[in-house]
Coordinates of C-alpha atoms and ligand atoms in Angstrom, one line a residue:
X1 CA 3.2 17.4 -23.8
X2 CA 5.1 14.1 -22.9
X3 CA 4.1 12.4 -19.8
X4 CA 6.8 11.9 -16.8
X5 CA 7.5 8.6 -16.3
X6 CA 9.8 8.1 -12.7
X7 CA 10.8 4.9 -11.0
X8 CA 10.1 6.5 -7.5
X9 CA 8.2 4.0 -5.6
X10 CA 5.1 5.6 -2.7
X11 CA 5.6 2.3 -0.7
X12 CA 9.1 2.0 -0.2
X13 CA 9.2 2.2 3.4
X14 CA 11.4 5.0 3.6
X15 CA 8.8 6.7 1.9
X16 CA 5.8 5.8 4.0
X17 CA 8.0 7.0 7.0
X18 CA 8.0 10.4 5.6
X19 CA 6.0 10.9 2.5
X20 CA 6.0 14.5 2.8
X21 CA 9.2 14.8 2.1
X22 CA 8.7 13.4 -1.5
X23 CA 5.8 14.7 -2.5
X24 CA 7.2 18.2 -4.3
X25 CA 9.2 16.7 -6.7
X26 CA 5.9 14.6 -7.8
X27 CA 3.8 17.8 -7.8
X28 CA 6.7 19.2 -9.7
X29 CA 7.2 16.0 -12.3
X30 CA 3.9 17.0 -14.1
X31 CA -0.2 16.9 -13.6
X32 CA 0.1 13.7 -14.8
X33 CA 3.1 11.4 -13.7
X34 CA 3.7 7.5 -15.1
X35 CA 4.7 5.2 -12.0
X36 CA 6.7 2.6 -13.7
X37 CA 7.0 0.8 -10.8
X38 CA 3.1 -0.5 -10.8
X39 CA 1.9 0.7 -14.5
X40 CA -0.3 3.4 -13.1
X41 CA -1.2 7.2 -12.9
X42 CA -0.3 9.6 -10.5
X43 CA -1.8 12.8 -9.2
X44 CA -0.3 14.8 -6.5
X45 CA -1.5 18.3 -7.7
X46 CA -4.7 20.1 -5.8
X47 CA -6.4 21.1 -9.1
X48 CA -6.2 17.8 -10.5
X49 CA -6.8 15.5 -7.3
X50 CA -10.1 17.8 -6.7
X51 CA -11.2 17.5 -9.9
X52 CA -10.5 13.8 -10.3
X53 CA -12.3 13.2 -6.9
X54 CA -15.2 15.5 -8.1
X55 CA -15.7 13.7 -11.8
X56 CA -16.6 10.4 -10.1
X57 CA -18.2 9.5 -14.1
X58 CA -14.4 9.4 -15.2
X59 CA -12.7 8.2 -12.1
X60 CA -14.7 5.5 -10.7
X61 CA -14.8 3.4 -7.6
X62 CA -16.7 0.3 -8.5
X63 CA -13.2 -0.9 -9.2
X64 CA -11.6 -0.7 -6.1
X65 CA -9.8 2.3 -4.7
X66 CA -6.3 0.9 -4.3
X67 CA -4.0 -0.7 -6.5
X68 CA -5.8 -4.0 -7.3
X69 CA -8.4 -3.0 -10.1
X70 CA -11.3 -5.3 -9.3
X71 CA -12.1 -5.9 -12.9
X72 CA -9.4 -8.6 -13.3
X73 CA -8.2 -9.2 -9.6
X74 CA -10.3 -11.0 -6.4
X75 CA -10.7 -8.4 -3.6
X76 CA -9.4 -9.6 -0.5
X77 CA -12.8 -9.0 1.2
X78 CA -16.5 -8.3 -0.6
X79 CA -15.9 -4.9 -1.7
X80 CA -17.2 -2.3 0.3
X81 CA -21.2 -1.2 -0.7
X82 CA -20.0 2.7 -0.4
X83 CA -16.3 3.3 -0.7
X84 CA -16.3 0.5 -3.7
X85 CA -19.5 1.6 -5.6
X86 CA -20.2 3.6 -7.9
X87 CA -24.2 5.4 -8.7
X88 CA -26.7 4.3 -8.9
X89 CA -25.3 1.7 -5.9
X90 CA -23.9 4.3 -4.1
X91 CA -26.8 6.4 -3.9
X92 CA -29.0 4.2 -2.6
X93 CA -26.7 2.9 0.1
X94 CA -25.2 6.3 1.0
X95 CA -28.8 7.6 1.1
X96 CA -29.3 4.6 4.1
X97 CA -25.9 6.0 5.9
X98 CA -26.6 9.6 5.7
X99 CA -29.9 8.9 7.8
X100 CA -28.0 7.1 10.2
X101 CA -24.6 8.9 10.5
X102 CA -27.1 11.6 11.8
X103 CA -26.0 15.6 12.8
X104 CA -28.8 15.3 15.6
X105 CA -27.4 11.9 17.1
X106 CA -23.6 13.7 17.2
X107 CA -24.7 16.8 18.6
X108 CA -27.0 15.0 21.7
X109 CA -24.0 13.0 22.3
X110 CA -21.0 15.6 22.4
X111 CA -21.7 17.3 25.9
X112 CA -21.3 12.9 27.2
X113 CA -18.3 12.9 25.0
X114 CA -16.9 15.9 25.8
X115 CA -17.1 15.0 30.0
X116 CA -15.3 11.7 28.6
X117 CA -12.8 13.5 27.2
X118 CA -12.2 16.0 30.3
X119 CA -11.8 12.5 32.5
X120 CA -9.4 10.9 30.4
X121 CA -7.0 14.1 30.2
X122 CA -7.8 14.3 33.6
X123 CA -5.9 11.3 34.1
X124 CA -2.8 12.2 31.9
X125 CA -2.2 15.6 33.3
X126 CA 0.6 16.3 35.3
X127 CA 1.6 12.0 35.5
X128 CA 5.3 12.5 33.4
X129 CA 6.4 11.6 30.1
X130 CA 3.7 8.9 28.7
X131 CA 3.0 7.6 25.1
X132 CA 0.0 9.5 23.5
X133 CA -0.6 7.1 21.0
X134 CA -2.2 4.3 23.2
X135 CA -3.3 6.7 26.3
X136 CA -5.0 9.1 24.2
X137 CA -5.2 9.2 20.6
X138 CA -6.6 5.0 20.7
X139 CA -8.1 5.2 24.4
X140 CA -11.0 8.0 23.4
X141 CA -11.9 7.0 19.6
X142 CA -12.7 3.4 21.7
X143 CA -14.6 4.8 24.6
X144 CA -16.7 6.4 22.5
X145 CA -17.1 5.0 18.6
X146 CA -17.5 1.3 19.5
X147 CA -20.5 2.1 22.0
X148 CA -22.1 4.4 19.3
X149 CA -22.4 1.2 16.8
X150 CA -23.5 -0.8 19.5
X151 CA -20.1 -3.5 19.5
X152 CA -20.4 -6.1 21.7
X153 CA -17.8 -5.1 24.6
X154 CA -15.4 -8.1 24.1
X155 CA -12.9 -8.3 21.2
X156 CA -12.8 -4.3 20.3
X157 CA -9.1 -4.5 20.8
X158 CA -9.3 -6.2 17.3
X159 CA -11.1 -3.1 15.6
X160 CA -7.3 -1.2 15.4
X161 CA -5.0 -4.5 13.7
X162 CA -8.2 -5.1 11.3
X163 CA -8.1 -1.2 10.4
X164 CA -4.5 -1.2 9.5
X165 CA -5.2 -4.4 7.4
X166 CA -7.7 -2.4 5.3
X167 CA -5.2 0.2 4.7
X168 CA -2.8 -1.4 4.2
X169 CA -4.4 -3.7 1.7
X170 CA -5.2 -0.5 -0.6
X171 CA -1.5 -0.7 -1.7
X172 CA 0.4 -3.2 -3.5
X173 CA 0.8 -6.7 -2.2
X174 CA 4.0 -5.6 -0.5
X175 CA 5.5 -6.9 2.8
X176 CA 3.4 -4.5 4.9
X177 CA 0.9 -6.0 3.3
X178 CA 1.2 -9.8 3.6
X179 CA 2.5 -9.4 7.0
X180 CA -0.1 -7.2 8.2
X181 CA -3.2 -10.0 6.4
X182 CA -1.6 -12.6 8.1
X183 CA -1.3 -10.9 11.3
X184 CA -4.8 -9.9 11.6
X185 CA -6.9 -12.9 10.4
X186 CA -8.2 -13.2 13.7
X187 CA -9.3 -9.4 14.1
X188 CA -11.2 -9.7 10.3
X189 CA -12.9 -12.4 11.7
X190 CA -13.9 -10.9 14.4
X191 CA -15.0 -7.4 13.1
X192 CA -17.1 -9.5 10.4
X193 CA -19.1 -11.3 13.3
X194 CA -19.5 -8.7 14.8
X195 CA -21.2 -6.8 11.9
X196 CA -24.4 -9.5 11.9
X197 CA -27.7 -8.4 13.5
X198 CA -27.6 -10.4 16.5
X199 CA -24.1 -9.4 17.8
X200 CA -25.4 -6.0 17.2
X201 CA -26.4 -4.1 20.8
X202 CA -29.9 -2.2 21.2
X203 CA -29.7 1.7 20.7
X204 CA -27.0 1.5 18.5
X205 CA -26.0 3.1 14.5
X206 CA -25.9 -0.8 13.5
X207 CA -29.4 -1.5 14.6
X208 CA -30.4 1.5 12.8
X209 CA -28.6 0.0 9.3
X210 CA -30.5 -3.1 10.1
X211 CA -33.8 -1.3 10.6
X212 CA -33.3 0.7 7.2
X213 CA -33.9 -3.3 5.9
X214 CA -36.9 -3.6 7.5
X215 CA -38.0 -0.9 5.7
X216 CA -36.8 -1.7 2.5
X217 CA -34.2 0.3 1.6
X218 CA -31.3 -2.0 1.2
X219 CA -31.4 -5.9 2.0
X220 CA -29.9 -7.4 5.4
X221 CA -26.9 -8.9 3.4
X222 CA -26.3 -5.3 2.4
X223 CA -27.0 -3.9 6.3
X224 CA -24.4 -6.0 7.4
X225 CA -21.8 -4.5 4.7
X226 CA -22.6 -1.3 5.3
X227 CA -22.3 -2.3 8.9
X228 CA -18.3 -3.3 7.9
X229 CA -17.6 0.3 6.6
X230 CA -18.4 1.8 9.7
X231 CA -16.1 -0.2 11.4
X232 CA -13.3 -0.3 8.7
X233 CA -13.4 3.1 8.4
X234 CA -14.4 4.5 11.6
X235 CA -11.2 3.8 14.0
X236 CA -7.7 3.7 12.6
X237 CA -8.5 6.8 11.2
X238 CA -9.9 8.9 13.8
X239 CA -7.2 7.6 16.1
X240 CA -4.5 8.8 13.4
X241 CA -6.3 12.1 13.4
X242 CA -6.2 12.7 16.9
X243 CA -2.7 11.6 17.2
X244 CA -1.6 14.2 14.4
X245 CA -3.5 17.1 16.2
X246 CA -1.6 16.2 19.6
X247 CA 1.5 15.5 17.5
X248 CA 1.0 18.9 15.6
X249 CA 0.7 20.9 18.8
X250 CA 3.3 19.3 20.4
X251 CA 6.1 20.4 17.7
X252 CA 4.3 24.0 17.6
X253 CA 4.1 25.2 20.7
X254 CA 3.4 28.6 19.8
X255 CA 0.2 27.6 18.0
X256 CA -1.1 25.7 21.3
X257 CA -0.4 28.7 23.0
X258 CA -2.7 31.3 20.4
X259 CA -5.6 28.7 20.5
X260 CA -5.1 28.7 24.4
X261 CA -5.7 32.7 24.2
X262 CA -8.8 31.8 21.6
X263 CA -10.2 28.7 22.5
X264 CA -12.9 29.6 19.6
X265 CA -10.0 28.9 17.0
X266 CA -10.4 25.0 17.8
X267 CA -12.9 23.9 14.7
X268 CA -10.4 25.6 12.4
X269 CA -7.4 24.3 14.4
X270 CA -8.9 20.7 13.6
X271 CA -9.3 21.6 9.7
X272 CA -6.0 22.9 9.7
X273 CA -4.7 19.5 11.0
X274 CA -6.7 17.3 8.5
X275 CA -4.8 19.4 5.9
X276 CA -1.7 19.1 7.3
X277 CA -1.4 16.1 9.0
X278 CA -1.9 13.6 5.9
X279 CA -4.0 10.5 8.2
X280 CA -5.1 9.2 4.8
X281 CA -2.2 9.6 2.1
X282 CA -4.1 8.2 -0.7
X283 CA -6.6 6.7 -2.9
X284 CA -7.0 5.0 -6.2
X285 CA -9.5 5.3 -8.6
X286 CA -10.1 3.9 -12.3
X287 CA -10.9 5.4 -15.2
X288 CA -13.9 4.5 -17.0
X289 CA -12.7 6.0 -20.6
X290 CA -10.0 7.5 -22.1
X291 CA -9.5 11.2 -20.5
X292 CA -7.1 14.3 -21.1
X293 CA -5.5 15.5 -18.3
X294 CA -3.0 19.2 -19.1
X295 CA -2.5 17.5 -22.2
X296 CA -2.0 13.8 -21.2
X297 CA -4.3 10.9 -22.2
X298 CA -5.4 8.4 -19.8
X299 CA -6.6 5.3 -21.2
X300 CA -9.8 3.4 -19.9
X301 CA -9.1 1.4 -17.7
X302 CA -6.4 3.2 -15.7
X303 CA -5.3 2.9 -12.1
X304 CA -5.2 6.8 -10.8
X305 CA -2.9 6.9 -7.8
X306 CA -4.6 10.4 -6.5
X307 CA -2.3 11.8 -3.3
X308 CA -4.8 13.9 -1.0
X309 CA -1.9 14.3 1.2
X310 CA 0.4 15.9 -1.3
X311 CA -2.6 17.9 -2.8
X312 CA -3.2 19.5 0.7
X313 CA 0.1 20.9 0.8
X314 CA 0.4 22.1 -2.6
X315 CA 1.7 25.8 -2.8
X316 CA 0.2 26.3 -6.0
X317 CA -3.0 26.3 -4.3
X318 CA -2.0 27.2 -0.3
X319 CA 0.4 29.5 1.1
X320 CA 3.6 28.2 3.2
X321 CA 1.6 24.8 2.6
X322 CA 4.0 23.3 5.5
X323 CA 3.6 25.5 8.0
X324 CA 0.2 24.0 10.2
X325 CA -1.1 27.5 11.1
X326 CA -4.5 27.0 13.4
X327 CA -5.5 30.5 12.1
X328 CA -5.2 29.5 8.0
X329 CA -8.7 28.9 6.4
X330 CA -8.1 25.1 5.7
X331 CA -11.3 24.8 3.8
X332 CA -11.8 23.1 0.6
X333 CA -9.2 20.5 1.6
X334 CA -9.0 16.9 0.2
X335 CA -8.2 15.2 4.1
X336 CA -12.0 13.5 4.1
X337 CA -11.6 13.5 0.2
X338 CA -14.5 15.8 -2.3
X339 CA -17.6 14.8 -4.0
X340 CA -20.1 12.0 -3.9
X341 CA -17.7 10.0 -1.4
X342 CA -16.7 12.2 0.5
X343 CA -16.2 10.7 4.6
X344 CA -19.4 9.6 6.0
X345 CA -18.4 9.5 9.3
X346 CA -16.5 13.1 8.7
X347 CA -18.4 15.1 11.2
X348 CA -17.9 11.8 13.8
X349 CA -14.4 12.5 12.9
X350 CA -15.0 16.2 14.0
X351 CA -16.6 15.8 17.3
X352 CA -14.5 13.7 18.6
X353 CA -11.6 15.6 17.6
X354 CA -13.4 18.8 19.2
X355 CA -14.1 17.0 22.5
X356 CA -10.3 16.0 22.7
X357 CA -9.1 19.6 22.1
X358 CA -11.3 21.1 24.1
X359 CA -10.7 18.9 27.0
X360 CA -6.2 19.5 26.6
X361 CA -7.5 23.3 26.0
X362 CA -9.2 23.1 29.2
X363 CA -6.6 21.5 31.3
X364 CA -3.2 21.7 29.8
X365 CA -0.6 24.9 29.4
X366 CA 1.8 23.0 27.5
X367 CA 2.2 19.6 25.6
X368 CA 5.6 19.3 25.8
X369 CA 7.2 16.5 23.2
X370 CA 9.6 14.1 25.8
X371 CA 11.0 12.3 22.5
X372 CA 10.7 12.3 18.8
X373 CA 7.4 10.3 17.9
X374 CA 7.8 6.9 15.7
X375 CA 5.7 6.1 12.9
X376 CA 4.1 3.2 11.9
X377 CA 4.3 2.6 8.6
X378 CA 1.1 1.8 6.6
X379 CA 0.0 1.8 2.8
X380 CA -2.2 4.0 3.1
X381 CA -2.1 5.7 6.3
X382 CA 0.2 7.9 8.0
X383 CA 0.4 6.6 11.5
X384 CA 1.9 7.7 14.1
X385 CA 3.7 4.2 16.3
X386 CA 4.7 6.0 19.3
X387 CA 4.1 9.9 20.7
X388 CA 6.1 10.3 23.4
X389 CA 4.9 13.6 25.8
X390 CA 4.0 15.4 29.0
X391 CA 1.0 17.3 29.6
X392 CA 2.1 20.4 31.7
X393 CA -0.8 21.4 33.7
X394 CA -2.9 24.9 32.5
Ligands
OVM1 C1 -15.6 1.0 3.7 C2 -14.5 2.0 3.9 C3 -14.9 3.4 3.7 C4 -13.9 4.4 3.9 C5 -12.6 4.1 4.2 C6 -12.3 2.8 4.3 C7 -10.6 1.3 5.0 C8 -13.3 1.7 4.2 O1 -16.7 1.3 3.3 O2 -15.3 -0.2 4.0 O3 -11.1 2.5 4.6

């Protein structure tokens, strides 16, 4: 079988503004499709984007997981100890997070969060038309995530700019990306301060990295890495996914209104929107030999443009794919990514998304969309700029 080669280019910016739109006729161009544009692979279909992401021996990360294949380029930054790594690396320091990024911690937190998250709405209800992005979808990610690391209180404002940076910077050295490196030189700086033990406050899931050196389980060099990754990949993203669950309500009105009769439909309502939604469009990996894919060889050495995004809405594995239906079992969707990386911070990801819902289900009949939202176009991320609503009081 002869492999699809297509000049359509993911970061045009037209396409970043609505990636959705394009991803059938990738799905459709083959398993395997040729991007001629930056001499790698693509893979946009479920079957194969699971099974790439589950074979991490094939398609490894140890060589970066955008474009720039770390074999023969500089990263811009020390590569990350976890999404970078491969075993037996990543073992060791996933092992360190998995003890810290606790179920316990989450669960003694999420009745403080969830009172958080009635105050905030509290303050939104009934005021107008108001932009959700800054008010909501940023405001509760950083009352609550910063605080759980234990960030110093001055300078969080830099934690969003530097997060777009590291998304960005997954993709090819475009204009969003050299705009976007020199725009945020001053939050990097910041946000790698702020990862050393002493900037670190008492009680927090950065002392708890830092004690995992004590006891010998990684070095303090490495604590303060792993300390990074929770901040590089703890905000932009949870505020994206809370701003596509509001958004997602807000153009389907009649699905607000079914979890409103069944308030119990709320943890699938939030699966249903990491499926749908598409925060995190993508992610590279590299192939560490030669491999047949439906009849196409990939030689070693091989960028592997793998679309979660377009995989989630593939209708040869889900039915009406587009349609974000709260009652659809979303499981076994690519959104936090499968196998040995999967998202650390997922179920972080989860509560604060369930505090959030449960707060608008408690207090709001309708979210009613004032204006079309804007997005904010990202390498890796779809972002939502501007989400224009009112919350109609319940
Ligand atoms: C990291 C990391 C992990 C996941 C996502 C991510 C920027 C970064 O370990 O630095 O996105």
């Amino acid at each position: 079988m002869d492999l699809s080669s297509i000049t359509w280019d993911p970061y045009d910016e037209a396409v970043l503004a609505d990636p959705f739109a394009h991803h059938a006729v990738l799905r459709d161009a083959g398993a395997v499709v040729w991007l001629e544009r930056y001499g790698c692979f693509a893979m946009a279909r479920y079957a194969e984007v699971r099974a790439a992401l589950t074979d991490w021996e094939t398609f490894v990360s140890g060589r970066g997981v955008g474009l720039a294949d770390f074999a023969r380029e500089e990263p811009w930054r020390p590569p990350s100890l976890l999404l970078e790594a491969d075993p037996p690396l990543h073992g060791r320091t996933r092992g360190v997070m998995n003890k810290v990024v606790a179920l316990p911690a989450l669960r003694a937190l999420q009745p403080k969060w969830v009172e958080q998250a009635h105050a905030l709405v509290a303050g939104l209800v009934g005021t107008g038309p108001f932009d959700a992005v800054p008010a909501l979808a940023e405001a509760f990610p950083l009352s609550v995530f910063p605080a759980l690391v234990g960030l110093r209180e001055e300078g969080r404002e830099n934690l969003i700019p530097y997060g777009t940076t590291a998304f960005n910077a997954f993709g090819p050295r475009n204009a969003l990306l050299t705009r976007s490196l020199e725009n945020a030189a001053t939050a990097t700086a910041w946000v790698m301060e702020s990862c050393r033990r002493d900037n670190l406050l008492p009680g927090g899931w950065g002392e708890l990295v830092y004690a995992a050196a004590d006891h010998g389980e990684c070095s303090e060099a490495e604590a303060e890495r792993l300390v990074r990754s929770l901040l590089t990949a703890g905000v932009d993203t949870t505020v994206n996914g809370i701003a596509n669950l509001v958004h997602a309500f807000a153009e389907n009105p009649g699905q607000w209104r079914k979890l409103r009769a069944q308030p119990d439909l709320a943890r699938k309502a939030i699966e249903e929107s990491l499926r749908w939604g598409g925060v995190v469009q993508t992610f590279f990996r590299t192939t560490s030999r030669a491999v047949d894919i439906a009849g196409t060889t990939i030689p070693e050495g091989s960028k592997v443009l793998l679309f979660l995004a377009a995989a989630n809405r593939d209708p040869r594995h889900w039915s009406d794919p587009d349609r974000f239906d709260i009652t659809r079992s979303a499981s076994g969707h690519v959104g936090f990514g499968f196998g040995i990386h999967q998202c650390l911070g997922q179920m972080v990801a989860r509560f604060e998304a369930e505090a959030v819902l449960a707060a608008l289900i408690a207090q709001v009949g309708e979210i009613r969309s004032t204006a079309p939202a804007t997005r904010r176009i990202n390498n890796t991320l779809f972002a939502l700029g501007t989400l224009p609503v009112e919350l109609i009081a319940a």
